[in-house]
mmCIF file of N, CA and C in Angstrom:
data_model
loop_
_atom_site.group_PDB
_atom_site.id
_atom_site.type_symbol
_atom_site.label_atom_id
_atom_site.label_comp_id
_atom_site.label_asym_id
_atom_site.label_seq_id
_atom_site.Cartn_x
_atom_site.Cartn_y
_atom_site.Cartn_z
ATOM 1 N N MET A 165 -1.225 10.650 -7.871
ATOM 2 C CA MET A 165 -2.124 9.531 -8.122
ATOM 3 C C MET A 165 -1.475 8.230 -7.753
ATOM 4 N N SER A 166 -0.167 8.165 -7.768
ATOM 5 C CA SER A 166 0.500 6.913 -7.352
ATOM 6 C C SER A 166 0.198 6.498 -5.932
ATOM 7 N N ASP A 167 -0.019 7.493 -5.080
ATOM 8 C CA ASP A 167 -0.382 7.174 -3.674
ATOM 9 C C ASP A 167 -1.681 6.356 -3.641
ATOM 10 N N GLU A 168 -2.667 6.813 -4.403
ATOM 11 C CA GLU A 168 -3.903 6.123 -4.455
ATOM 12 C C GLU A 168 -3.766 4.728 -5.036
ATOM 13 N N ARG A 169 -2.967 4.632 -6.051
ATOM 14 C CA ARG A 169 -2.730 3.354 -6.717
ATOM 15 C C ARG A 169 -2.050 2.392 -5.752
ATOM 16 N N PHE A 170 -1.076 2.896 -4.956
ATOM 17 C CA PHE A 170 -0.433 2.035 -3.965
ATOM 18 C C PHE A 170 -1.419 1.613 -2.899
ATOM 19 N N ALA A 171 -2.276 2.499 -2.448
ATOM 20 C CA ALA A 171 -3.300 2.149 -1.456
ATOM 21 C C ALA A 171 -4.237 1.092 -2.011
ATOM 22 N N ASP A 172 -4.604 1.256 -3.258
ATOM 23 C CA ASP A 172 -5.475 0.257 -3.934
ATOM 24 C C ASP A 172 -4.777 -1.119 -4.009
ATOM 25 N N THR A 173 -3.492 -1.094 -4.372
ATOM 26 C CA THR A 173 -2.715 -2.330 -4.470
ATOM 27 C C THR A 173 -2.642 -2.997 -3.087
ATOM 28 N N LEU A 174 -2.414 -2.234 -2.037
ATOM 29 C CA LEU A 174 -2.364 -2.831 -0.689
ATOM 30 C C LEU A 174 -3.710 -3.458 -0.336
ATOM 31 N N LEU A 175 -4.825 -2.849 -0.692
ATOM 32 C CA LEU A 175 -6.141 -3.400 -0.394
ATOM 33 C C LEU A 175 -6.339 -4.691 -1.140
ATOM 34 N N VAL A 176 -5.928 -4.730 -2.369
ATOM 35 C CA VAL A 176 -6.021 -5.984 -3.173
ATOM 36 C C VAL A 176 -5.191 -7.079 -2.505
ATOM 37 N N LEU A 177 -3.979 -6.761 -2.037
ATOM 38 C CA LEU A 177 -3.141 -7.725 -1.345
ATOM 39 C C LEU A 177 -3.780 -8.203 -0.035
ATOM 40 N N VAL A 178 -4.424 -7.275 0.662
ATOM 41 C CA VAL A 178 -5.115 -7.654 1.912
ATOM 42 C C VAL A 178 -6.233 -8.645 1.584
ATOM 43 N N GLU A 179 -6.980 -8.334 0.545
ATOM 44 C CA GLU A 179 -8.102 -9.211 0.135
ATOM 45 C C GLU A 179 -7.599 -10.585 -0.296
ATOM 46 N N LYS A 180 -6.520 -10.575 -1.080
ATOM 47 C CA LYS A 180 -5.994 -11.831 -1.606
ATOM 48 C C LYS A 180 -5.248 -12.700 -0.605
ATOM 49 N N TYR A 181 -4.407 -12.049 0.222
ATOM 50 C CA TYR A 181 -3.529 -12.820 1.122
ATOM 51 C C TYR A 181 -3.912 -12.714 2.607
ATOM 52 N N GLY A 182 -4.739 -11.737 2.941
ATOM 53 C CA GLY A 182 -5.160 -11.549 4.325
ATOM 54 C C GLY A 182 -4.121 -10.955 5.229
ATOM 55 N N LEU A 183 -4.531 -10.721 6.465
ATOM 56 C CA LEU A 183 -3.640 -10.159 7.507
ATOM 57 C C LEU A 183 -3.547 -11.178 8.621
ATOM 58 N N ASN A 184 -2.385 -11.254 9.266
ATOM 59 C CA ASN A 184 -2.276 -12.110 10.429
ATOM 60 C C ASN A 184 -2.753 -11.366 11.680
ATOM 61 N N LYS A 185 -2.589 -11.941 12.827
ATOM 62 C CA LYS A 185 -3.117 -11.349 14.087
ATOM 63 C C LYS A 185 -2.492 -9.985 14.387
ATOM 64 N N THR A 186 -1.259 -9.754 13.918
ATOM 65 C CA THR A 186 -0.617 -8.500 14.194
ATOM 66 C C THR A 186 -0.753 -7.520 13.038
ATOM 67 N N LYS A 187 -1.677 -7.775 12.151
ATOM 68 C CA LYS A 187 -2.045 -6.899 11.005
ATOM 69 C C LYS A 187 -0.957 -6.858 9.932
ATOM 70 N N ASP A 188 -0.080 -7.876 9.909
ATOM 71 C CA ASP A 188 0.906 -7.962 8.846
ATOM 72 C C ASP A 188 0.257 -8.688 7.648
ATOM 73 N N LEU A 189 0.587 -8.224 6.422
ATOM 74 C CA LEU A 189 0.173 -8.972 5.262
ATOM 75 C C LEU A 189 0.808 -10.329 5.288
ATOM 76 N N ASN A 190 0.064 -11.354 4.797
ATOM 77 C CA ASN A 190 0.566 -12.694 4.754
ATOM 78 C C ASN A 190 1.373 -12.956 3.491
ATOM 79 N N ILE A 191 2.134 -11.964 3.083
ATOM 80 C CA ILE A 191 3.023 -12.072 1.936
ATOM 81 C C ILE A 191 4.133 -11.025 2.113
ATOM 82 N N HIS A 192 5.326 -11.410 1.731
ATOM 83 C CA HIS A 192 6.454 -10.489 1.817
ATOM 84 C C HIS A 192 6.777 -10.008 0.413
ATOM 85 N N LEU A 193 6.891 -8.678 0.262
ATOM 86 C CA LEU A 193 7.173 -8.089 -1.052
ATOM 87 C C LEU A 193 8.313 -7.097 -0.940
ATOM 88 N N SER A 194 9.165 -7.118 -1.925
ATOM 89 C CA SER A 194 10.277 -6.139 -1.949
ATOM 90 C C SER A 194 9.761 -4.816 -2.487
ATOM 91 N N ILE A 195 10.558 -3.777 -2.337
ATOM 92 C CA ILE A 195 10.206 -2.474 -2.872
ATOM 93 C C ILE A 195 10.118 -2.584 -4.416
ATOM 94 N N ASP A 196 11.032 -3.352 -4.996
ATOM 95 C CA ASP A 196 10.994 -3.585 -6.463
ATOM 96 C C ASP A 196 9.677 -4.167 -6.901
ATOM 97 N N GLU A 197 9.211 -5.178 -6.183
ATOM 98 C CA GLU A 197 7.928 -5.816 -6.528
ATOM 99 C C GLU A 197 6.776 -4.856 -6.372
ATOM 100 N N LEU A 198 6.772 -4.110 -5.298
ATOM 101 C CA LEU A 198 5.683 -3.119 -5.088
ATOM 102 C C LEU A 198 5.702 -2.047 -6.179
ATOM 103 N N ALA A 199 6.891 -1.604 -6.569
ATOM 104 C CA ALA A 199 7.020 -0.613 -7.610
ATOM 105 C C ALA A 199 6.474 -1.156 -8.953
ATOM 106 N N SER A 200 6.786 -2.414 -9.192
ATOM 107 C CA SER A 200 6.282 -3.059 -10.430
ATOM 108 C C SER A 200 4.759 -3.169 -10.416
ATOM 109 N N TYR A 201 4.176 -3.555 -9.305
ATOM 110 C CA TYR A 201 2.728 -3.676 -9.231
ATOM 111 C C TYR A 201 2.019 -2.342 -9.400
ATOM 112 N N THR A 202 2.635 -1.255 -9.011
ATOM 113 C CA THR A 202 2.003 0.056 -9.082
ATOM 114 C C THR A 202 2.518 0.893 -10.261
ATOM 115 N N CYS A 203 3.363 0.303 -11.073
ATOM 116 C CA CYS A 203 3.904 0.989 -12.281
ATOM 117 C C CYS A 203 4.629 2.280 -11.908
ATOM 118 N N THR A 204 5.460 2.187 -10.853
ATOM 119 C CA THR A 204 6.283 3.319 -10.470
ATOM 120 C C THR A 204 7.728 2.885 -10.339
ATOM 121 N N SER A 205 8.606 3.840 -10.192
ATOM 122 C CA SER A 205 10.019 3.506 -10.026
ATOM 123 C C SER A 205 10.284 3.093 -8.570
ATOM 124 N N LYS A 206 11.420 2.422 -8.410
ATOM 125 C CA LYS A 206 11.807 1.995 -7.048
ATOM 126 C C LYS A 206 11.981 3.194 -6.139
ATOM 127 N N SER A 207 12.622 4.252 -6.654
ATOM 128 C CA SER A 207 12.855 5.454 -5.849
ATOM 129 C C SER A 207 11.571 6.123 -5.439
ATOM 130 N N TYR A 208 10.600 6.182 -6.352
ATOM 131 C CA TYR A 208 9.304 6.809 -6.016
ATOM 132 C C TYR A 208 8.521 5.921 -5.034
ATOM 133 N N MET A 209 8.661 4.599 -5.200
ATOM 134 C CA MET A 209 7.988 3.699 -4.254
ATOM 135 C C MET A 209 8.505 3.888 -2.844
ATOM 136 N N LYS A 210 9.814 4.105 -2.684
ATOM 137 C CA LYS A 210 10.393 4.415 -1.410
ATOM 138 C C LYS A 210 9.784 5.645 -0.789
ATOM 139 N N LYS A 211 9.569 6.663 -1.611
ATOM 140 C CA LYS A 211 8.936 7.909 -1.136
ATOM 141 C C LYS A 211 7.536 7.679 -0.701
ATOM 142 N N ILE A 212 6.787 6.890 -1.468
ATOM 143 C CA ILE A 212 5.372 6.579 -1.110
ATOM 144 C C ILE A 212 5.330 5.781 0.207
ATOM 145 N N ILE A 213 6.188 4.809 0.346
ATOM 146 C CA ILE A 213 6.230 4.008 1.600
ATOM 147 C C ILE A 213 6.540 4.918 2.772
ATOM 148 N N THR A 214 7.516 5.822 2.581
ATOM 149 C CA THR A 214 7.851 6.763 3.662
ATOM 150 C C THR A 214 6.658 7.634 3.999
ATOM 151 N N GLU A 215 5.977 8.138 2.987
ATOM 152 C CA GLU A 215 4.815 8.965 3.233
ATOM 153 C C GLU A 215 3.680 8.180 3.937
ATOM 154 N N PHE A 216 3.383 6.986 3.523
ATOM 155 C CA PHE A 216 2.377 6.161 4.171
ATOM 156 C C PHE A 216 2.749 5.832 5.606
ATOM 157 N N THR A 217 4.048 5.654 5.820
ATOM 158 C CA THR A 217 4.542 5.383 7.203
ATOM 159 C C THR A 217 4.316 6.642 8.087
ATOM 160 N N HIS A 218 4.661 7.798 7.564
ATOM 161 C CA HIS A 218 4.485 9.038 8.337
ATOM 162 C C HIS A 218 3.018 9.345 8.572
ATOM 163 N N ARG A 219 2.161 8.963 7.656
ATOM 164 C CA ARG A 219 0.704 9.190 7.810
ATOM 165 C C ARG A 219 0.067 8.145 8.727
ATOM 166 N N GLY A 220 0.825 7.142 9.150
ATOM 167 C CA GLY A 220 0.324 6.115 10.066
ATOM 168 C C GLY A 220 -0.538 5.058 9.355
ATOM 169 N N LEU A 221 -0.358 4.914 8.046
ATOM 170 C CA LEU A 221 -1.147 3.935 7.302
ATOM 171 C C LEU A 221 -0.528 2.536 7.378
ATOM 172 N N ILE A 222 0.788 2.493 7.252
ATOM 173 C CA ILE A 222 1.513 1.218 7.237
ATOM 174 C C ILE A 222 2.861 1.324 7.978
ATOM 175 N N SER A 223 3.450 0.198 8.227
ATOM 176 C CA SER A 223 4.881 0.138 8.523
ATOM 177 C C SER A 223 5.485 -0.894 7.546
ATOM 178 N N PHE A 224 6.716 -0.665 7.202
ATOM 179 C CA PHE A 224 7.378 -1.520 6.210
ATOM 180 C C PHE A 224 8.756 -1.859 6.689
ATOM 181 N N SER A 225 9.086 -3.124 6.747
ATOM 182 C CA SER A 225 10.421 -3.547 7.157
ATOM 183 C C SER A 225 10.800 -4.878 6.529
ATOM 184 N N SER A 226 11.827 -4.872 5.735
ATOM 185 C CA SER A 226 12.354 -6.079 5.122
ATOM 186 C C SER A 226 11.282 -6.875 4.375
ATOM 187 N N GLY A 227 10.449 -6.217 3.587
ATOM 188 C CA GLY A 227 9.407 -6.871 2.842
ATOM 189 C C GLY A 227 8.153 -7.206 3.614
ATOM 190 N N ASN A 228 8.130 -6.876 4.888
ATOM 191 C CA ASN A 228 6.938 -7.110 5.710
ATOM 192 C C ASN A 228 6.141 -5.820 5.803
ATOM 193 N N ILE A 229 4.883 -5.883 5.398
ATOM 194 C CA ILE A 229 4.006 -4.735 5.445
ATOM 195 C C ILE A 229 2.951 -4.932 6.513
ATOM 196 N N LYS A 230 2.886 -4.009 7.442
ATOM 197 C CA LYS A 230 1.857 -4.005 8.487
ATOM 198 C C LYS A 230 0.864 -2.909 8.196
ATOM 199 N N ILE A 231 -0.390 -3.239 8.157
ATOM 200 C CA ILE A 231 -1.466 -2.282 7.917
ATOM 201 C C ILE A 231 -1.865 -1.689 9.243
ATOM 202 N N LEU A 232 -1.582 -0.389 9.445
ATOM 203 C CA LEU A 232 -1.849 0.251 10.745
ATOM 204 C C LEU A 232 -3.206 0.955 10.781
ATOM 205 N N ASN A 233 -3.709 1.389 9.645
ATOM 206 C CA ASN A 233 -4.965 2.112 9.618
ATOM 207 C C ASN A 233 -5.754 1.755 8.345
ATOM 208 N N LEU A 234 -6.477 0.619 8.410
ATOM 209 C CA LEU A 234 -7.220 0.140 7.271
ATOM 210 C C LEU A 234 -8.272 1.108 6.785
ATOM 211 N N PRO A 235 -9.096 1.742 7.638
ATOM 212 C CA PRO A 235 -10.073 2.696 7.140
ATOM 213 C C PRO A 235 -9.477 3.819 6.360
ATOM 214 N N LEU A 236 -8.358 4.409 6.856
ATOM 215 C CA LEU A 236 -7.707 5.508 6.142
ATOM 216 C C LEU A 236 -7.100 5.027 4.851
ATOM 217 N N LEU A 237 -6.601 3.804 4.838
ATOM 218 C CA LEU A 237 -6.063 3.255 3.604
ATOM 219 C C LEU A 237 -7.182 3.089 2.562
ATOM 220 N N ARG A 238 -8.324 2.648 2.992
ATOM 221 C CA ARG A 238 -9.479 2.526 2.097
ATOM 222 C C ARG A 238 -9.881 3.919 1.541
ATOM 223 N N ASN A 239 -9.875 4.930 2.427
ATOM 224 C CA ASN A 239 -10.203 6.283 1.978
ATOM 225 C C ASN A 239 -9.192 6.762 0.915
ATOM 226 N N THR A 240 -7.943 6.504 1.140
ATOM 227 C CA THR A 240 -6.899 6.899 0.181
ATOM 228 C C THR A 240 -7.085 6.220 -1.162
ATOM 229 N N ALA A 241 -7.431 4.949 -1.114
ATOM 230 C CA ALA A 241 -7.655 4.222 -2.363
ATOM 231 C C ALA A 241 -8.906 4.711 -3.091
ATOM 232 N N MET A 242 -9.932 5.121 -2.333
ATOM 233 C CA MET A 242 -11.133 5.631 -2.943
ATOM 234 C C MET A 242 -10.878 6.905 -3.704
ATOM 235 N N LEU A 243 -9.899 7.677 -3.361
ATOM 236 C CA LEU A 243 -9.609 8.874 -4.149
ATOM 237 C C LEU A 243 -9.240 8.488 -5.582
ATOM 238 N N ASN A 244 -8.574 7.345 -5.753
ATOM 239 C CA ASN A 244 -8.213 6.884 -7.091
ATOM 240 C C ASN A 244 -9.470 6.527 -7.885
ATOM 241 N N SER A 245 -10.414 5.841 -7.299
ATOM 242 C CA SER A 245 -11.644 5.445 -8.051
ATOM 243 C C SER A 245 -12.457 6.655 -8.351
ATOM 244 N N LYS A 246 -12.508 7.660 -7.465
ATOM 245 C CA LYS A 246 -13.269 8.884 -7.726
ATOM 246 C C LYS A 246 -12.627 9.663 -8.882
ATOM 247 N N LEU A 247 -11.294 9.651 -8.984
ATOM 248 C CA LEU A 247 -10.623 10.391 -10.065
ATOM 249 C C LEU A 247 -10.779 9.684 -11.395
ATOM 250 N N THR A 248 -10.918 8.390 -11.400
ATOM 251 C CA THR A 248 -10.966 7.662 -12.672
ATOM 252 C C THR A 248 -12.368 7.432 -13.175
ATOM 253 N N ILE A 249 -13.384 7.757 -12.431
ATOM 254 C CA ILE A 249 -14.746 7.542 -12.861
ATOM 255 C C ILE A 249 -15.166 8.478 -13.959
ATOM 256 N N HIS A 250 -14.724 9.692 -13.911
ATOM 257 C CA HIS A 250 -15.160 10.734 -14.863
ATOM 258 C C HIS A 250 -14.643 10.468 -16.200
#
């Protein structure tokens, strides 16, 4: 479920800060900050970022997050809302 929570967090950040022309979030965040926002550990956040990178959702480098596949990111976040509705 942390994957969905991270996807949802990224969508909130996209909505709040926007993306530049190269699809980078207009905010730099450390792994520690992302872990805090999603209530996960730093080590687990690293695993989630690696998974999202391998799935082609994002790229992450030195606090810079590039959104590579916004529709798939939205689908991933929707899994969280579907699980919490019941």
